[in-house]
Short mmCIF file of C-alpha atoms in Angstrom, two decimals:
data_model
loop_
_atom_site.label_atom_id
_atom_site.label_comp_id
_atom_site.label_asym_id
_atom_site.label_seq_id
_atom_site.Cartn_x
_atom_site.Cartn_y
_atom_site.Cartn_z
CA UNK A 125 128.72 117.76 114.12
CA UNK A 126 127.02 119.28 111.07
CA UNK A 127 129.80 119.18 109.21
CA UNK A 128 128.66 115.19 109.70
CA UNK A 129 125.02 116.19 107.97
CA UNK A 130 126.02 117.86 105.06
CA UNK A 131 123.96 117.20 101.64
CA UNK A 132 126.64 114.87 99.88
CA UNK A 133 123.88 114.31 96.92
CA UNK A 134 123.28 117.96 95.55
CA UNK A 135 126.95 117.17 93.38
CA UNK A 136 128.52 114.41 90.90
CA UNK A 137 127.84 112.50 88.37
CA UNK A 138 123.77 111.14 88.70
CA UNK A 139 124.59 107.35 87.71
CA UNK A 140 127.76 107.14 90.04
CA UNK A 141 126.38 108.81 93.11
CA UNK A 142 123.28 106.02 92.78
CA UNK A 143 125.43 103.61 92.09
CA UNK A 144 127.98 104.31 95.36
CA UNK A 145 124.64 104.47 97.58
CA UNK A 146 123.31 100.84 95.82
CA UNK A 147 125.82 98.52 96.11
CA UNK A 148 126.42 98.85 99.63
CA UNK A 149 123.05 98.53 99.73
CA UNK A 150 122.82 95.46 97.61
CA UNK A 151 125.01 94.01 99.74
CA UNK A 152 122.87 94.18 103.24
CA UNK A 153 119.51 92.92 101.58
CA UNK A 154 121.01 90.24 99.76
CA UNK A 155 122.29 89.03 103.12
CA UNK A 156 119.28 89.91 105.18
CA UNK A 157 116.81 88.93 102.27
CA UNK A 158 119.44 85.42 102.19
CA UNK A 159 117.20 84.84 106.15
CA UNK A 160 114.41 83.96 104.39
CA UNK A 161 116.29 81.30 101.79
CA UNK A 162 118.45 80.41 104.89
CA UNK A 163 115.19 79.48 107.20
CA UNK A 164 113.15 77.82 104.27
CA UNK A 165 116.54 75.27 103.41
CA UNK A 166 117.12 74.30 107.01
CA UNK A 167 112.63 74.39 107.27
CA UNK A 168 112.38 72.22 104.12
CA UNK A 169 115.03 69.57 105.74
CA UNK A 170 112.37 69.13 108.81
CA UNK A 171 109.29 68.43 106.85
CA UNK A 172 106.91 69.42 104.45
CA UNK A 173 104.11 70.95 107.06
CA UNK A 174 106.35 72.99 109.20
CA UNK A 175 107.35 74.10 105.20
CA UNK A 176 103.76 74.97 105.24
CA UNK A 177 103.57 76.46 108.28
CA UNK A 178 106.36 79.28 106.66
CA UNK A 179 104.67 79.55 103.78
CA UNK A 180 101.49 80.57 105.41
CA UNK A 181 103.63 83.73 108.13
CA UNK A 182 105.63 84.76 104.71
CA UNK A 183 102.44 87.54 104.14
CA UNK A 184 102.57 88.82 108.00
CA UNK A 185 105.76 89.22 108.84
CA UNK A 186 105.74 90.79 105.76
CA UNK A 187 102.48 93.30 106.37
CA UNK A 188 104.40 94.12 109.59
CA UNK A 189 108.10 94.42 108.31
CA UNK A 190 105.94 96.32 105.71
CA UNK A 191 105.00 98.98 108.75
CA UNK A 192 109.08 99.75 109.57
CA UNK A 193 109.43 100.40 105.57
CA UNK A 194 107.29 103.01 105.16
CA UNK A 195 107.93 104.45 108.69
CA UNK A 196 111.60 104.06 107.20
CA UNK A 197 110.34 106.41 104.41
CA UNK A 198 108.72 108.84 105.69
CA UNK A 199 112.05 109.38 107.88
CA UNK A 200 114.39 109.11 105.56
CA UNK A 201 112.24 111.40 103.07
CA UNK A 202 112.02 113.75 105.74
CA UNK A 203 115.61 114.13 106.86
CA UNK A 204 117.27 114.36 103.32
CA UNK A 205 114.86 117.38 103.03
CA UNK A 206 116.59 118.76 106.33
CA UNK A 207 120.04 118.63 105.53
CA UNK A 208 119.03 119.12 102.03
CA UNK A 209 118.21 122.61 103.81
CA UNK A 210 121.42 122.58 105.96
CA UNK A 211 119.42 121.96 108.51
CA UNK A 212 121.41 120.12 111.05
CA UNK A 213 119.23 120.20 113.63
CA UNK A 214 116.15 119.36 112.42
CA UNK A 215 117.73 116.51 111.07
CA UNK A 216 118.72 115.19 114.49
CA UNK A 217 115.62 115.68 116.13
CA UNK A 218 113.33 114.06 113.26
CA UNK A 219 115.49 111.66 113.55
CA UNK A 220 115.58 110.70 117.41
CA UNK A 221 111.71 111.55 117.40
CA UNK A 222 111.21 108.74 114.35
CA UNK A 223 112.51 105.89 116.10
CA UNK A 224 110.48 106.57 119.29
CA UNK A 225 107.35 106.75 117.07
CA UNK A 226 107.74 103.04 115.14
CA UNK A 227 108.92 101.66 118.84
CA UNK A 228 105.71 102.53 120.23
CA UNK A 229 103.47 101.39 116.75
CA UNK A 230 105.75 97.75 116.38
CA UNK A 231 104.70 97.05 120.47
CA UNK A 232 101.05 97.57 119.54
CA UNK A 233 101.00 96.10 116.07
CA UNK A 234 103.08 92.64 117.95
CA UNK A 235 100.36 92.35 120.82
CA UNK A 236 97.51 92.44 118.40
CA UNK A 237 99.72 90.47 116.15
CA UNK A 238 100.07 87.85 119.07
CA UNK A 239 96.66 88.15 120.69
CA UNK A 240 94.66 87.35 117.31
CA UNK A 241 96.77 84.90 115.99
CA UNK A 242 94.32 82.31 115.63
CA UNK A 243 92.26 83.61 113.38
CA UNK A 244 93.91 85.39 111.65
CA UNK A 245 96.14 82.21 109.61
CA UNK A 246 92.75 80.29 109.53
CA UNK A 247 91.52 83.39 107.80
CA UNK A 248 94.84 83.16 105.26
CA UNK A 249 93.69 79.94 105.08
CA UNK A 250 95.50 77.73 107.42
CA UNK A 251 94.72 74.56 108.47
CA UNK A 252 94.14 73.31 112.21
CA UNK A 253 96.56 71.35 111.56
CA UNK A 254 98.69 73.83 111.29
CA UNK A 255 98.51 76.16 114.18
CA UNK A 256 100.12 74.99 116.30
CA UNK A 257 103.89 74.92 114.39
CA UNK A 258 102.83 78.42 112.94
CA UNK A 259 102.33 79.62 117.12
CA UNK A 260 105.54 78.20 117.59
CA UNK A 261 107.25 80.36 115.19
CA UNK A 262 104.65 83.22 115.26
CA UNK A 263 104.81 83.52 119.53
CA UNK A 264 108.46 84.91 119.38
CA UNK A 265 108.39 86.86 116.33
CA UNK A 266 106.44 88.66 117.25
CA UNK A 267 108.19 89.73 120.18
CA UNK A 268 111.35 89.93 118.07
CA UNK A 269 109.98 92.36 115.43
CA UNK A 270 110.46 96.15 117.76
CA UNK A 271 114.05 95.25 117.63
CA UNK A 272 113.84 94.85 113.85
CA UNK A 273 111.40 97.30 112.61
CA UNK A 274 112.78 99.83 114.97
CA UNK A 275 117.12 99.92 113.04
CA UNK A 276 114.67 99.47 109.34
CA UNK A 277 114.11 103.10 110.72
CA UNK A 278 116.69 104.45 112.59
CA UNK A 279 119.17 103.33 109.49
CA UNK A 280 117.10 104.78 107.05
CA UNK A 281 118.37 108.17 108.99
CA UNK A 282 121.55 106.91 108.15
CA UNK A 283 120.91 106.66 103.87
CA UNK A 284 119.57 110.37 104.49
CA UNK A 285 122.64 110.78 105.30
CA UNK A 286 124.18 109.37 102.04
CA UNK A 287 126.11 106.81 104.54
CA UNK A 288 124.17 103.75 103.53
CA UNK A 289 127.73 101.25 103.68
CA UNK A 290 127.50 101.81 107.30
CA UNK A 291 123.15 99.80 107.04
CA UNK A 292 124.96 97.36 104.66
CA UNK A 293 127.78 96.58 107.29
CA UNK A 294 125.34 95.48 109.70
CA UNK A 295 122.51 94.00 107.84
CA UNK A 296 125.09 92.00 106.12
CA UNK A 297 126.62 90.96 109.95
CA UNK A 298 123.21 90.10 110.56
CA UNK A 299 123.00 87.49 108.66
CA UNK A 300 126.06 85.51 109.14
CA UNK A 301 125.16 85.47 112.47
CA UNK A 302 121.54 84.97 112.08
CA UNK A 303 122.69 81.47 109.19
CA UNK A 304 124.90 80.60 112.61
CA UNK A 305 122.12 79.55 115.43
CA UNK A 306 119.36 78.46 112.42
CA UNK A 307 120.55 75.02 112.70
CA UNK A 308 121.83 75.44 116.24
CA UNK A 309 118.55 75.74 117.07
CA UNK A 310 116.46 73.87 114.52
CA UNK A 311 118.08 70.96 114.36
CA UNK A 312 119.91 70.73 117.89
CA UNK A 313 123.35 71.23 118.07
CA UNK A 314 126.19 72.32 120.04
CA UNK A 315 124.35 70.67 122.66
CA UNK A 316 120.99 72.79 122.26
CA UNK A 317 117.45 71.16 122.46
CA UNK A 318 116.17 70.57 118.36
CA UNK A 319 113.55 73.10 118.53
CA UNK A 320 112.26 72.85 114.69
CA UNK A 321 110.30 75.90 113.45
CA UNK A 322 110.17 77.79 116.12
CA UNK A 323 114.23 77.41 116.24
CA UNK A 324 114.35 79.52 113.23
CA UNK A 325 112.53 81.96 115.76
CA UNK A 326 114.92 82.16 118.89
CA UNK A 327 117.68 82.18 116.43
CA UNK A 328 116.11 85.48 114.75
CA UNK A 329 115.03 87.06 117.81
CA UNK A 330 119.25 87.26 119.20
CA UNK A 331 120.12 88.25 115.69
CA UNK A 332 117.78 91.00 115.87
CA UNK A 333 118.42 91.68 119.47
CA UNK A 334 122.03 93.24 119.13
CA UNK A 335 120.93 93.95 115.73
CA UNK A 336 118.71 96.81 117.59
CA UNK A 337 121.70 97.57 119.80
CA UNK A 338 124.54 97.93 117.55
CA UNK A 339 122.34 100.31 115.12
CA UNK A 340 122.17 102.41 118.61
CA UNK A 341 125.42 102.68 119.16
CA UNK A 342 126.03 103.87 116.49
CA UNK A 343 124.07 106.01 115.42
CA UNK A 344 124.42 107.70 119.43
CA UNK A 345 128.17 107.99 119.27
CA UNK A 346 129.09 107.16 116.11
CA UNK A 347 127.41 109.86 113.91
CA UNK A 348 125.59 111.84 116.44
CA UNK A 349 122.19 112.00 115.26
CA UNK A 350 120.58 110.64 118.66
CA UNK A 351 119.86 112.66 120.87
CA UNK A 352 117.68 114.11 123.63
CA UNK A 353 114.07 111.47 122.61
CA UNK A 354 112.47 113.15 125.80
CA UNK A 355 111.17 116.74 124.58
CA UNK A 356 107.34 117.95 125.16
CA UNK A 357 104.39 117.09 123.46
CA UNK A 358 103.85 119.90 121.52
CA UNK A 359 107.15 119.66 119.56
CA UNK A 360 107.47 115.86 119.56
CA UNK A 361 103.51 115.72 118.33
CA UNK A 362 104.97 118.87 115.61
CA UNK A 363 107.16 116.25 115.10
CA UNK A 364 105.44 113.24 114.75
CA UNK A 365 103.16 114.69 111.56
CA UNK A 366 107.21 116.20 109.76
CA UNK A 367 107.33 111.54 109.86
CA UNK A 368 103.93 110.66 109.58
CA UNK A 369 103.29 113.27 105.76
CA UNK A 370 105.02 111.53 104.42
CA UNK A 371 105.48 108.29 106.58
CA UNK A 372 101.21 107.24 106.83
CA UNK A 373 100.79 107.08 102.90
CA UNK A 374 104.33 104.56 102.92
CA UNK A 375 102.67 102.24 105.29
CA UNK A 376 99.84 102.11 103.34
CA UNK A 377 101.92 101.46 100.08
CA UNK A 378 103.71 99.40 101.94
CA UNK A 379 100.92 96.83 103.06
CA UNK A 380 99.42 96.96 99.89
CA UNK A 381 102.19 94.48 98.33
CA UNK A 382 102.39 91.69 101.47
CA UNK A 383 98.47 92.19 101.51
CA UNK A 384 98.19 91.30 97.60
CA UNK A 385 100.91 88.07 98.62
CA UNK A 386 98.10 86.61 101.18
CA UNK A 387 95.69 86.58 98.29
CA UNK A 388 97.18 85.43 96.67
CA UNK A 389 98.44 82.62 99.37
CA UNK A 390 94.71 82.04 99.95
CA UNK A 391 93.82 81.09 96.38
CA UNK A 392 96.70 78.94 96.03
CA UNK A 393 96.09 77.55 99.31
CA UNK A 394 92.52 75.72 97.56
CA UNK A 395 95.05 73.47 95.83
CA UNK A 396 96.70 72.06 98.62
CA UNK A 397 99.01 72.03 100.82
CA UNK A 398 102.13 71.39 98.83
CA UNK A 399 101.16 74.66 96.49
CA UNK A 400 101.85 76.84 99.34
CA UNK A 401 104.35 75.34 99.33
CA UNK A 402 106.09 75.96 96.27
CA UNK A 403 104.50 78.82 96.83
CA UNK A 404 106.71 80.04 99.66
CA UNK A 405 109.79 79.13 97.96
CA UNK A 406 109.28 81.27 95.10
CA UNK A 407 108.03 84.01 97.48
CA UNK A 408 111.71 84.09 99.08
CA UNK A 409 113.42 83.34 95.86
CA UNK A 410 111.85 86.76 95.02
CA UNK A 411 113.26 89.01 96.78
CA UNK A 412 117.12 87.78 96.35
CA UNK A 413 115.77 87.82 92.54
CA UNK A 414 115.42 91.96 93.03
CA UNK A 415 117.63 92.59 95.86
CA UNK A 416 119.70 95.44 93.52
CA UNK A 417 115.91 97.11 92.96
CA UNK A 418 115.47 97.21 96.33
CA UNK A 419 118.17 98.14 96.89
CA UNK A 420 117.79 101.12 94.33
CA UNK A 421 114.76 102.39 96.03
CA UNK A 422 116.13 103.05 99.68
CA UNK A 423 118.75 105.04 98.18
CA UNK A 424 116.56 106.64 95.90
CA UNK A 425 114.63 108.38 98.71
CA UNK A 426 117.27 110.07 99.87
CA UNK A 427 118.62 111.26 97.25
CA UNK A 428 115.50 113.16 95.45
CA UNK A 429 114.72 114.60 99.02
CA UNK A 430 118.19 115.84 99.05
CA UNK A 431 118.20 117.73 95.17
CA UNK A 432 114.83 119.24 96.14
CA UNK A 433 115.34 120.16 99.23
CA UNK A 434 118.87 122.06 97.35
CA UNK A 435 116.30 122.76 94.12
CA UNK A 436 118.30 120.29 91.58
CA UNK A 437 115.12 119.51 89.09
CA UNK A 438 117.54 118.70 86.43
CA UNK A 439 118.84 116.27 88.86
CA UNK A 440 116.61 114.02 89.64
CA UNK A 441 115.13 114.67 85.47
CA UNK A 442 118.37 112.60 84.72
CA UNK A 443 117.84 110.02 88.09
CA UNK A 444 114.29 108.93 86.35
CA UNK A 445 116.44 108.63 83.02
CA UNK A 446 119.07 106.68 85.14
CA UNK A 447 116.87 104.39 86.82
CA UNK A 448 114.49 103.72 83.70
CA UNK A 449 116.60 102.52 81.67
CA UNK A 450 118.63 99.94 84.08
CA UNK A 451 115.43 98.85 85.72
CA UNK A 452 114.26 97.47 82.21
CA UNK A 453 118.09 96.22 81.08
CA UNK A 454 118.30 93.29 84.10
CA UNK A 455 114.65 93.03 85.03
CA UNK A 456 115.11 91.33 81.74
CA UNK A 457 118.18 89.48 82.12
CA UNK A 458 116.87 88.34 85.65
CA UNK A 459 112.99 86.76 83.95
CA UNK A 460 115.62 84.78 81.52
CA UNK A 461 117.85 83.87 84.29
CA UNK A 462 115.13 82.17 86.68
CA UNK A 463 112.87 80.88 83.70
CA UNK A 464 116.04 78.86 81.99
CA UNK A 465 117.42 77.77 85.68
CA UNK A 466 114.21 78.12 87.53
CA UNK A 467 114.55 73.97 88.88
CA UNK A 468 118.13 74.41 89.56
CA UNK A 469 117.33 77.06 91.98
CA UNK A 470 114.74 75.12 93.96
CA UNK A 471 115.46 71.68 93.72
CA UNK A 472 118.07 73.19 96.24
CA UNK A 473 115.29 73.39 99.03
CA UNK A 474 113.45 70.07 98.73
CA UNK A 475 112.92 66.89 96.38
CA UNK A 476 108.86 67.27 96.91
CA UNK A 477 108.12 66.77 93.01
CA UNK A 478 103.97 68.63 93.73
CA UNK A 479 105.85 71.33 95.95
CA UNK A 480 109.18 72.21 93.43
CA UNK A 481 106.82 72.07 90.54
CA UNK A 482 104.20 75.09 91.29
CA UNK A 483 107.38 77.14 92.44
CA UNK A 484 109.03 76.72 89.38
CA UNK A 485 105.70 77.35 87.48
CA UNK A 486 105.82 80.83 89.27
CA UNK A 487 109.40 81.31 88.62
CA UNK A 488 109.09 80.61 84.90
CA UNK A 489 106.49 83.36 84.87
CA UNK A 490 106.46 86.44 86.63
CA UNK A 491 109.91 87.33 86.15
CA UNK A 492 108.69 88.18 83.35
CA UNK A 493 108.01 91.80 84.77
CA UNK A 494 110.56 92.63 87.21
CA UNK A 495 111.67 95.00 85.19
CA UNK A 496 108.63 97.18 85.54
CA UNK A 497 108.19 96.24 89.23
CA UNK A 498 111.45 97.72 89.65
CA UNK A 499 110.82 101.13 88.35
CA UNK A 500 107.73 100.72 89.73
CA UNK A 501 109.76 100.37 93.24
CA UNK A 502 111.97 103.64 91.83
CA UNK A 503 108.75 105.52 92.08
CA UNK A 504 107.94 105.49 94.62
CA UNK A 505 110.78 105.34 96.75
CA UNK A 506 110.84 109.47 94.15
CA UNK A 507 107.62 109.93 95.61
CA UNK A 508 108.24 109.28 99.19
CA UNK A 509 112.32 111.47 99.06
CA UNK A 510 109.98 114.43 96.97
CA UNK A 511 108.22 114.50 100.62
CA UNK A 512 105.01 113.56 98.18
CA UNK A 513 103.95 110.60 99.12
CA UNK A 514 100.30 110.39 97.95
CA UNK A 515 101.07 108.87 94.24
CA UNK A 516 102.83 106.33 96.19
CA UNK A 517 99.92 105.13 98.62
CA UNK A 518 97.44 105.93 95.18
CA UNK A 519 99.53 103.91 92.12
CA UNK A 520 100.40 100.15 95.39
CA UNK A 521 96.77 100.12 95.66
CA UNK A 522 96.06 100.47 92.07
CA UNK A 523 98.14 97.81 90.92
CA UNK A 524 96.27 94.96 93.91
CA UNK A 525 92.89 96.35 94.15
CA UNK A 526 91.51 97.71 90.80
CA UNK A 527 94.29 95.73 88.13
CA UNK A 528 95.91 92.28 90.43
CA UNK A 529 92.33 91.57 91.56
CA UNK A 530 90.07 91.63 88.59
CA UNK A 531 92.68 89.89 86.75
CA UNK A 532 93.33 86.65 89.16
CA UNK A 533 89.79 85.44 90.05
CA UNK A 534 89.84 86.00 85.53
CA UNK A 535 92.93 84.55 85.31
CA UNK A 536 92.50 81.54 87.87
CA UNK A 537 88.71 81.03 86.12
CA UNK A 538 90.10 80.46 82.74
CA UNK A 539 93.65 78.66 83.81
CA UNK A 540 93.74 77.68 87.38
CA UNK A 541 96.84 78.55 89.47
CA UNK A 542 98.69 79.13 86.34
CA UNK A 543 96.03 82.41 85.86
CA UNK A 544 97.29 83.24 89.01
CA UNK A 545 100.51 84.15 88.31
CA UNK A 546 99.91 85.64 84.52
CA UNK A 547 97.90 88.34 86.18
CA UNK A 548 100.55 88.97 88.39
CA UNK A 549 102.51 89.30 85.48
CA UNK A 550 100.29 92.04 83.65
CA UNK A 551 99.70 93.46 86.79
CA UNK A 552 103.37 95.03 87.50
CA UNK A 553 103.42 96.06 83.93
CA UNK A 554 100.92 98.17 83.47
CA UNK A 555 100.83 99.77 86.72
CA UNK A 556 105.44 99.70 85.65
CA UNK A 557 104.31 102.32 82.52
CA UNK A 558 102.10 104.43 84.77
CA UNK A 559 103.88 105.42 86.87
CA UNK A 560 106.88 106.18 85.54
CA UNK A 561 104.65 108.35 82.98
CA UNK A 562 102.71 110.19 86.46
CA UNK A 563 106.40 110.86 87.70
CA UNK A 564 107.59 112.20 84.48
CA UNK A 565 104.71 114.45 84.57
CA UNK A 566 105.54 115.63 88.01
CA UNK A 567 108.95 116.63 87.89
CA UNK A 568 108.85 117.88 84.64
CA UNK A 569 105.76 120.25 86.39
CA UNK A 570 107.56 121.00 89.46
CA UNK A 571 110.70 121.65 87.43
CA UNK A 572 108.85 124.16 84.53
CA UNK A 573 106.80 126.22 87.99
CA UNK A 574 110.08 126.70 89.19
CA UNK A 575 108.82 125.47 92.84
CA UNK A 576 111.09 124.30 95.36
CA UNK A 577 108.14 123.08 97.58
CA UNK A 578 105.97 120.33 97.51
#
């Protein structure tokens, strides 16, 4: 058991280790994020109203998903640092208590969302006619959300151990199952009634229930990471405190991003249902385009955490250099690919001219900042892994509150919807440079002071 919790990321070539950890995550995330695209594709065949209803759910779904990502960041950081220090029992205790905390938070948040569903989506700009469609989807989605958030946090412990391939396999399997179930429940195949938007939610529910069962089995019986969750309150509170030290700022930082998406949806809603539907398509394509950056951000935290615990500061500096070069180079390739082929990609989701026009416009502007956004994600993950989460929160908050929102309102006033998309790109570029500079200065300062804790 102790051998399985040895630090595996403190020796060897930095670029190769990051690559080996990220590739399984890329495939797993590609499969998982494709769920949104698959849902969007099938729902687009049902009609524009269900597609618009699904688009309104995206910010709320991302907010709750971001809670799981934040708690996963706290778990990964705490467990990785414990492993780097050679403290296997503490790593197991933290991983177990993180799952109980996530279950509690997810149930409470989803209950609140279910009770206040209608006022939430009316505030986002949904018309009263769309509320029944939104309710048919989200009332089931809220019920399935804890089965998403708990595995997200539990599998973050596997990343902390350097075992990202297990998470990649599990995520891929869940995505394939969901893709099989979607048309069965949406269109009524194999004797099932045609449930439309509600059918997509049912497929997601079944997939997530199976996912949480498999994840818990792996953690408990294969890697022995989960131990007895029933402990005294004082010990549990101390364990939760270590997790939320990084988890709460990381949750806030991750929630800020979908909140910005919600603002964009609200601003675009003034241009009509077709505009929201087009934005929804673009916002489903975007995560697939950014999937490599998401994978990197998922493994950077454990890498930085283990090397911090072992005092390997030279490897932290090298990791930042490798990540910066890759993010900027790959970001440029993404931008030109989406600029050239955006209309072909969007066309897969339907043939409504007004909808396609908005999605193509978004993909012609915003992707030119994807490289900088990749740097932002990497820097945030690095700070979380170092157990110093407040810069990540300030970077995310500053990008939205102090840069994006003022530019978005100015851009809309000057150039209508195009100005909103330009503001998104400019905010990414400005904040990417600031984030990179902050992390570089912090690592150099820590190294010069010779500290082993931050």
